[in-house]
Every structure is written in structure tokens, then in C-alpha cells.
Short mmCIF file of N, CA and C in Angstrom, two decimals:
data_model
loop_
_atom_site.label_atom_id
_atom_site.label_comp_id
_atom_site.label_asym_id
_atom_site.label_seq_id
_atom_site.Cartn_x
_atom_site.Cartn_y
_atom_site.Cartn_z
N GLN A 254 25.99 4.39 -15.55
CA GLN A 254 25.06 3.28 -15.79
C GLN A 254 23.64 3.83 -15.79
N LEU A 255 22.89 3.50 -16.84
CA LEU A 255 21.52 3.97 -16.95
C LEU A 255 20.60 3.01 -16.22
N GLN A 256 19.85 3.54 -15.26
CA GLN A 256 18.94 2.65 -14.56
C GLN A 256 17.78 3.40 -13.94
N LEU A 257 16.73 2.62 -13.71
CA LEU A 257 15.56 3.09 -12.97
C LEU A 257 15.47 2.26 -11.70
N VAL A 258 15.17 2.92 -10.61
CA VAL A 258 15.08 2.23 -9.33
C VAL A 258 13.75 2.58 -8.67
N GLU A 259 12.97 1.54 -8.42
CA GLU A 259 11.70 1.73 -7.72
C GLU A 259 11.91 1.60 -6.21
N SER A 260 11.08 2.29 -5.46
CA SER A 260 11.09 2.17 -4.01
C SER A 260 9.71 2.51 -3.48
N GLY A 261 9.50 2.19 -2.21
CA GLY A 261 8.24 2.55 -1.57
C GLY A 261 7.26 1.41 -1.39
N GLY A 262 7.59 0.24 -1.89
CA GLY A 262 6.71 -0.89 -1.71
C GLY A 262 6.74 -1.40 -0.29
N GLY A 263 5.83 -2.32 0.01
CA GLY A 263 5.78 -2.89 1.34
C GLY A 263 4.45 -3.54 1.61
N LEU A 264 4.23 -3.85 2.87
CA LEU A 264 2.99 -4.48 3.31
C LEU A 264 2.05 -3.42 3.84
N VAL A 265 0.82 -3.44 3.36
CA VAL A 265 -0.17 -2.46 3.79
C VAL A 265 -1.52 -3.16 3.93
N GLN A 266 -2.33 -2.68 4.84
CA GLN A 266 -3.65 -3.26 5.04
C GLN A 266 -4.62 -2.77 3.97
N PRO A 267 -5.64 -3.54 3.70
CA PRO A 267 -6.67 -3.07 2.76
C PRO A 267 -7.22 -1.72 3.18
N GLY A 268 -7.38 -0.85 2.22
CA GLY A 268 -7.81 0.51 2.49
C GLY A 268 -6.67 1.48 2.74
N GLY A 269 -5.48 0.96 2.86
CA GLY A 269 -4.31 1.79 3.13
C GLY A 269 -3.75 2.44 1.87
N SER A 270 -2.65 3.17 2.07
CA SER A 270 -2.03 3.92 0.98
C SER A 270 -0.53 3.68 0.96
N LEU A 271 0.02 3.84 -0.22
CA LEU A 271 1.47 3.81 -0.41
C LEU A 271 1.82 4.78 -1.52
N ARG A 272 3.05 5.25 -1.47
CA ARG A 272 3.57 6.04 -2.58
C ARG A 272 4.83 5.37 -3.10
N LEU A 273 4.79 4.97 -4.35
CA LEU A 273 5.96 4.40 -4.99
C LEU A 273 6.74 5.50 -5.70
N SER A 274 8.05 5.33 -5.70
CA SER A 274 8.92 6.26 -6.40
C SER A 274 9.71 5.51 -7.47
N CYS A 275 9.98 6.22 -8.55
CA CYS A 275 10.79 5.68 -9.64
C CYS A 275 11.86 6.72 -9.93
N ALA A 276 13.07 6.43 -9.54
CA ALA A 276 14.16 7.38 -9.70
C ALA A 276 15.10 6.92 -10.80
N ALA A 277 15.51 7.86 -11.62
CA ALA A 277 16.41 7.54 -12.72
C ALA A 277 17.82 8.00 -12.37
N SER A 278 18.78 7.22 -12.83
CA SER A 278 20.17 7.62 -12.69
C SER A 278 20.88 7.33 -14.01
N GLY A 279 21.81 8.19 -14.33
CA GLY A 279 22.56 8.02 -15.58
C GLY A 279 21.91 8.67 -16.78
N PHE A 280 20.69 9.14 -16.63
CA PHE A 280 20.02 9.86 -17.72
C PHE A 280 18.91 10.71 -17.12
N THR A 281 18.46 11.68 -17.89
CA THR A 281 17.39 12.54 -17.43
C THR A 281 16.05 12.04 -17.96
N LEU A 282 15.05 12.12 -17.09
CA LEU A 282 13.71 11.69 -17.47
C LEU A 282 12.93 12.73 -18.26
N ASP A 283 13.53 13.88 -18.47
CA ASP A 283 12.80 15.00 -19.07
C ASP A 283 12.11 14.64 -20.39
N TYR A 284 12.74 13.74 -21.17
CA TYR A 284 12.22 13.44 -22.50
C TYR A 284 11.53 12.08 -22.58
N TYR A 285 11.25 11.54 -21.40
CA TYR A 285 10.68 10.19 -21.35
C TYR A 285 9.30 10.19 -20.71
N ALA A 286 8.39 9.48 -21.37
CA ALA A 286 7.17 9.11 -20.68
C ALA A 286 7.51 7.98 -19.71
N ILE A 287 6.83 7.97 -18.59
CA ILE A 287 7.07 6.95 -17.57
C ILE A 287 5.80 6.14 -17.37
N VAL A 288 6.00 4.85 -17.31
CA VAL A 288 4.89 3.92 -17.18
C VAL A 288 5.09 3.04 -15.96
N TRP A 289 4.04 2.82 -15.24
CA TRP A 289 4.05 1.83 -14.16
C TRP A 289 3.30 0.59 -14.63
N PHE A 290 3.96 -0.54 -14.44
CA PHE A 290 3.35 -1.84 -14.71
C PHE A 290 3.28 -2.60 -13.39
N ARG A 291 2.49 -3.63 -13.37
CA ARG A 291 2.50 -4.52 -12.21
C ARG A 291 2.29 -5.96 -12.67
N GLN A 292 2.84 -6.85 -11.89
CA GLN A 292 2.69 -8.27 -12.18
C GLN A 292 2.34 -9.00 -10.90
N ALA A 293 1.13 -9.51 -10.87
CA ALA A 293 0.67 -10.29 -9.73
C ALA A 293 1.17 -11.72 -9.86
N PRO A 294 1.26 -12.44 -8.75
CA PRO A 294 1.73 -13.83 -8.80
C PRO A 294 0.92 -14.67 -9.78
N GLY A 295 1.61 -15.32 -10.69
CA GLY A 295 0.95 -16.20 -11.65
C GLY A 295 0.22 -15.51 -12.77
N LYS A 296 0.39 -14.19 -12.88
CA LYS A 296 -0.35 -13.45 -13.91
C LYS A 296 0.62 -12.67 -14.80
N GLU A 297 0.10 -12.21 -15.91
CA GLU A 297 0.91 -11.42 -16.84
C GLU A 297 1.12 -10.00 -16.30
N ARG A 298 2.21 -9.42 -16.74
CA ARG A 298 2.45 -8.03 -16.39
C ARG A 298 1.48 -7.13 -17.14
N LYS A 299 0.94 -6.14 -16.45
CA LYS A 299 -0.05 -5.24 -17.06
C LYS A 299 0.28 -3.79 -16.76
N GLY A 300 -0.07 -2.92 -17.68
CA GLY A 300 0.12 -1.50 -17.47
C GLY A 300 -0.87 -0.97 -16.47
N VAL A 301 -0.40 -0.12 -15.59
CA VAL A 301 -1.24 0.46 -14.54
C VAL A 301 -1.51 1.93 -14.80
N SER A 302 -0.44 2.65 -15.13
CA SER A 302 -0.58 4.09 -15.31
C SER A 302 0.61 4.61 -16.09
N CYS A 303 0.41 5.71 -16.79
CA CYS A 303 1.53 6.35 -17.47
C CYS A 303 1.37 7.86 -17.41
N ILE A 304 2.50 8.54 -17.56
CA ILE A 304 2.52 10.00 -17.57
C ILE A 304 3.44 10.45 -18.68
N SER A 305 3.01 11.45 -19.41
CA SER A 305 3.80 11.95 -20.52
C SER A 305 5.04 12.67 -20.00
N SER A 306 5.99 12.93 -20.89
CA SER A 306 7.21 13.61 -20.47
C SER A 306 6.92 15.03 -19.99
N SER A 307 5.90 15.65 -20.57
CA SER A 307 5.52 17.00 -20.14
C SER A 307 4.79 16.98 -18.80
N GLY A 308 4.27 15.81 -18.43
CA GLY A 308 3.47 15.71 -17.23
C GLY A 308 2.03 16.11 -17.44
N GLY A 309 1.71 16.57 -18.64
CA GLY A 309 0.37 17.07 -18.89
C GLY A 309 -0.66 16.01 -19.21
N SER A 310 -0.21 14.81 -19.54
CA SER A 310 -1.13 13.73 -19.88
C SER A 310 -0.86 12.52 -19.01
N THR A 311 -1.93 11.94 -18.52
CA THR A 311 -1.82 10.72 -17.72
C THR A 311 -2.87 9.72 -18.18
N ASN A 312 -2.64 8.49 -17.82
CA ASN A 312 -3.59 7.44 -18.16
C ASN A 312 -3.58 6.40 -17.04
N PHE A 313 -4.74 5.82 -16.80
CA PHE A 313 -4.85 4.82 -15.74
C PHE A 313 -5.66 3.62 -16.22
N ALA A 314 -5.25 2.46 -15.77
CA ALA A 314 -6.06 1.27 -16.02
C ALA A 314 -7.38 1.42 -15.28
N ASP A 315 -8.43 0.82 -15.82
CA ASP A 315 -9.75 0.93 -15.21
C ASP A 315 -9.75 0.44 -13.77
N SER A 316 -8.94 -0.55 -13.49
CA SER A 316 -8.93 -1.15 -12.15
C SER A 316 -8.39 -0.23 -11.07
N VAL A 317 -7.69 0.84 -11.47
CA VAL A 317 -7.09 1.72 -10.47
C VAL A 317 -7.59 3.16 -10.58
N LYS A 318 -8.43 3.43 -11.54
CA LYS A 318 -8.95 4.80 -11.71
C LYS A 318 -9.65 5.27 -10.45
N GLY A 319 -9.35 6.50 -10.08
CA GLY A 319 -9.96 7.07 -8.88
C GLY A 319 -9.22 6.72 -7.60
N ARG A 320 -8.29 5.77 -7.67
CA ARG A 320 -7.53 5.37 -6.47
C ARG A 320 -6.04 5.70 -6.59
N PHE A 321 -5.51 5.66 -7.81
CA PHE A 321 -4.09 5.92 -8.03
C PHE A 321 -3.92 7.26 -8.73
N THR A 322 -2.85 7.93 -8.39
CA THR A 322 -2.45 9.13 -9.12
C THR A 322 -0.97 8.99 -9.48
N ILE A 323 -0.59 9.63 -10.55
CA ILE A 323 0.80 9.60 -11.00
C ILE A 323 1.28 11.03 -11.17
N SER A 324 2.52 11.27 -10.80
CA SER A 324 3.08 12.61 -10.92
C SER A 324 4.57 12.48 -11.16
N ARG A 325 5.15 13.58 -11.56
CA ARG A 325 6.59 13.56 -11.80
C ARG A 325 7.23 14.85 -11.32
N ASP A 326 8.47 14.73 -10.90
CA ASP A 326 9.27 15.87 -10.48
C ASP A 326 10.56 15.78 -11.29
N ASN A 327 10.59 16.46 -12.39
CA ASN A 327 11.76 16.35 -13.26
C ASN A 327 13.02 16.92 -12.60
N ALA A 328 12.86 17.85 -11.70
CA ALA A 328 14.02 18.40 -10.99
C ALA A 328 14.68 17.32 -10.14
N LYS A 329 13.87 16.39 -9.65
CA LYS A 329 14.40 15.28 -8.85
C LYS A 329 14.61 14.03 -9.68
N ASN A 330 14.26 14.13 -10.98
CA ASN A 330 14.43 12.98 -11.87
C ASN A 330 13.67 11.76 -11.35
N THR A 331 12.46 12.03 -10.87
CA THR A 331 11.68 11.00 -10.18
C THR A 331 10.21 11.09 -10.58
N VAL A 332 9.60 9.91 -10.66
CA VAL A 332 8.16 9.82 -10.90
C VAL A 332 7.54 9.06 -9.74
N TYR A 333 6.33 9.46 -9.37
CA TYR A 333 5.65 8.88 -8.22
C TYR A 333 4.33 8.24 -8.64
N LEU A 334 4.00 7.18 -7.93
CA LEU A 334 2.68 6.58 -8.08
C LEU A 334 2.07 6.53 -6.69
N ARG A 335 1.06 7.35 -6.50
CA ARG A 335 0.36 7.40 -5.23
C ARG A 335 -0.83 6.46 -5.30
N MET A 336 -0.86 5.50 -4.39
CA MET A 336 -1.90 4.48 -4.39
C MET A 336 -2.70 4.58 -3.11
N THR A 337 -3.99 4.74 -3.25
CA THR A 337 -4.88 4.85 -2.09
C THR A 337 -5.97 3.79 -2.16
N ASN A 338 -6.66 3.61 -1.04
CA ASN A 338 -7.73 2.62 -0.96
C ASN A 338 -7.28 1.29 -1.57
N LEU A 339 -6.14 0.84 -1.14
CA LEU A 339 -5.56 -0.37 -1.72
C LEU A 339 -6.40 -1.60 -1.39
N LYS A 340 -6.41 -2.51 -2.36
CA LYS A 340 -7.19 -3.74 -2.25
C LYS A 340 -6.25 -4.94 -2.36
N PRO A 341 -6.66 -6.07 -1.84
CA PRO A 341 -5.80 -7.26 -1.97
C PRO A 341 -5.41 -7.56 -3.41
N GLU A 342 -6.29 -7.26 -4.35
CA GLU A 342 -5.97 -7.52 -5.75
C GLU A 342 -4.93 -6.58 -6.33
N ASP A 343 -4.53 -5.58 -5.57
CA ASP A 343 -3.43 -4.70 -5.99
C ASP A 343 -2.08 -5.31 -5.66
N THR A 344 -2.08 -6.42 -4.94
CA THR A 344 -0.82 -7.09 -4.59
C THR A 344 -0.09 -7.51 -5.86
N ALA A 345 1.15 -7.06 -5.98
CA ALA A 345 1.94 -7.34 -7.18
C ALA A 345 3.33 -6.75 -7.01
N VAL A 346 4.21 -7.13 -7.93
CA VAL A 346 5.47 -6.41 -8.08
C VAL A 346 5.21 -5.27 -9.07
N TYR A 347 5.56 -4.08 -8.64
CA TYR A 347 5.35 -2.89 -9.45
C TYR A 347 6.67 -2.48 -10.11
N TYR A 348 6.60 -2.27 -11.40
CA TYR A 348 7.77 -1.87 -12.17
C TYR A 348 7.53 -0.51 -12.82
N CYS A 349 8.57 0.29 -12.87
CA CYS A 349 8.48 1.49 -13.68
C CYS A 349 9.34 1.30 -14.93
N ALA A 350 8.94 1.98 -15.98
CA ALA A 350 9.65 1.89 -17.25
C ALA A 350 9.62 3.25 -17.92
N ALA A 351 10.62 3.50 -18.74
CA ALA A 351 10.74 4.78 -19.43
C ALA A 351 10.73 4.58 -20.93
N LYS A 352 10.05 5.48 -21.61
CA LYS A 352 9.98 5.41 -23.07
C LYS A 352 10.21 6.79 -23.65
N ARG A 353 11.19 6.86 -24.54
CA ARG A 353 11.44 8.13 -25.23
C ARG A 353 10.31 8.36 -26.22
N MET A 354 9.62 9.47 -26.07
CA MET A 354 8.46 9.75 -26.91
C MET A 354 8.75 10.93 -27.84
N VAL A 355 8.22 10.84 -29.04
CA VAL A 355 8.34 11.96 -29.98
C VAL A 355 7.46 13.12 -29.49
N GLN A 356 6.25 12.75 -29.04
CA GLN A 356 5.31 13.76 -28.56
C GLN A 356 5.40 13.88 -27.05
N ALA A 357 5.69 15.05 -26.56
CA ALA A 357 5.82 15.25 -25.12
C ALA A 357 4.50 15.11 -24.38
N SER A 358 3.41 15.14 -25.13
CA SER A 358 2.08 15.10 -24.51
C SER A 358 1.45 13.71 -24.52
N GLN A 359 2.21 12.70 -24.89
CA GLN A 359 1.65 11.36 -25.01
C GLN A 359 2.37 10.36 -24.14
N CYS A 360 1.67 9.30 -23.82
CA CYS A 360 2.29 8.13 -23.20
C CYS A 360 1.50 6.90 -23.61
N ASN A 361 2.18 5.77 -23.62
CA ASN A 361 1.50 4.51 -23.91
C ASN A 361 2.23 3.38 -23.21
N TYR A 362 1.78 2.16 -23.45
CA TYR A 362 2.24 1.04 -22.64
C TYR A 362 3.10 0.04 -23.41
N TYR A 363 3.71 0.46 -24.49
CA TYR A 363 4.54 -0.47 -25.22
C TYR A 363 5.85 0.18 -25.67
N GLY A 364 6.81 -0.68 -25.99
CA GLY A 364 8.07 -0.19 -26.53
C GLY A 364 8.95 0.54 -25.54
N MET A 365 9.02 0.06 -24.29
CA MET A 365 9.82 0.72 -23.27
C MET A 365 11.31 0.65 -23.58
N ASN A 366 12.01 1.72 -23.24
CA ASN A 366 13.46 1.77 -23.44
C ASN A 366 14.23 1.26 -22.21
N TYR A 367 13.73 1.57 -21.04
CA TYR A 367 14.40 1.18 -19.80
C TYR A 367 13.38 0.63 -18.81
N TRP A 368 13.84 -0.30 -18.00
CA TRP A 368 13.00 -0.91 -16.97
C TRP A 368 13.70 -0.89 -15.62
N GLY A 369 12.91 -0.75 -14.58
CA GLY A 369 13.43 -0.98 -13.24
C GLY A 369 13.27 -2.44 -12.86
N LYS A 370 13.76 -2.78 -11.68
CA LYS A 370 13.72 -4.18 -11.23
C LYS A 370 12.50 -4.50 -10.39
N GLY A 371 11.74 -3.48 -10.03
CA GLY A 371 10.48 -3.72 -9.35
C GLY A 371 10.53 -3.56 -7.86
N THR A 372 9.36 -3.29 -7.29
CA THR A 372 9.18 -3.22 -5.85
C THR A 372 7.88 -3.93 -5.51
N LEU A 373 7.90 -4.72 -4.45
CA LEU A 373 6.76 -5.55 -4.10
C LEU A 373 5.77 -4.78 -3.22
N VAL A 374 4.52 -4.83 -3.63
CA VAL A 374 3.43 -4.28 -2.83
C VAL A 374 2.52 -5.43 -2.42
N THR A 375 2.32 -5.56 -1.13
CA THR A 375 1.44 -6.61 -0.61
C THR A 375 0.33 -5.96 0.19
N VAL A 376 -0.89 -6.23 -0.22
CA VAL A 376 -2.06 -5.68 0.47
C VAL A 376 -2.75 -6.84 1.18
N SER A 377 -2.67 -6.82 2.49
CA SER A 377 -3.20 -7.93 3.27
C SER A 377 -3.46 -7.50 4.70
N SER A 378 -4.48 -8.10 5.29
CA SER A 378 -4.75 -7.84 6.70
C SER A 378 -4.07 -8.88 7.58
#
């Protein structure tokens, strides 16, 4: 069964940090760009960050630049989203998604092939 599973969410105080993981099973992530999306209560889902299949290219939404980093460990078939200096407005369900890309050096936020079910991040004091 092909699936992506997110983990690492939870409750954290403002200014705190979390690391989310996106693990694939049933297929290898080597040829897939990975994208993190988030959906806050009552709002549309939005792209947060992406990383190319090569790992050489990354992109971040303006709202998280300088606070979030994305990385991948293809040997572990896992992608990570490190979130620091978290703010209440970061509260959302975070989803990872995979997209088979022609160019190993690119990633974007549309046309995903696989989705995870999400992990909840709550930033609150």
C-alpha cells in the first residue's frame, strides 16, 4: 500500500520548536518532490514548503521564511520539516504530499500524486 504518514505534531508554546516527519511506505521518495501544506481551522489549505527530489532546491512561504527548514533523508525514505519560533498563527493540520517531478531540481505546490492524512500542530500558551 502506497502511503505517506506524518508525525511529530503536538502542542507547543509560542516561540517553541517542532520537527515534523513525513515517511513513505510502499514506494521510494527518491524521484518525488515533497511538499508540506497546512490548513488552519476555517481556512484553505496552503503550501508551506517544498523540497526537490534531489534535495538541492527548497521553497518556503513568506510566512515561514527564516523559521522553517525542510530536509530529506532518502535512505530513510523520510522528509522533515523543522519549525522554530512557532507562532499561534502556525496552528494548523500539516500535510505532506509527494509529486513525481521530471526535473530533480524543482518543486512546486500543485498536482500532488500522494497525500498523507495530516498531523495537528497547536501553538498556544
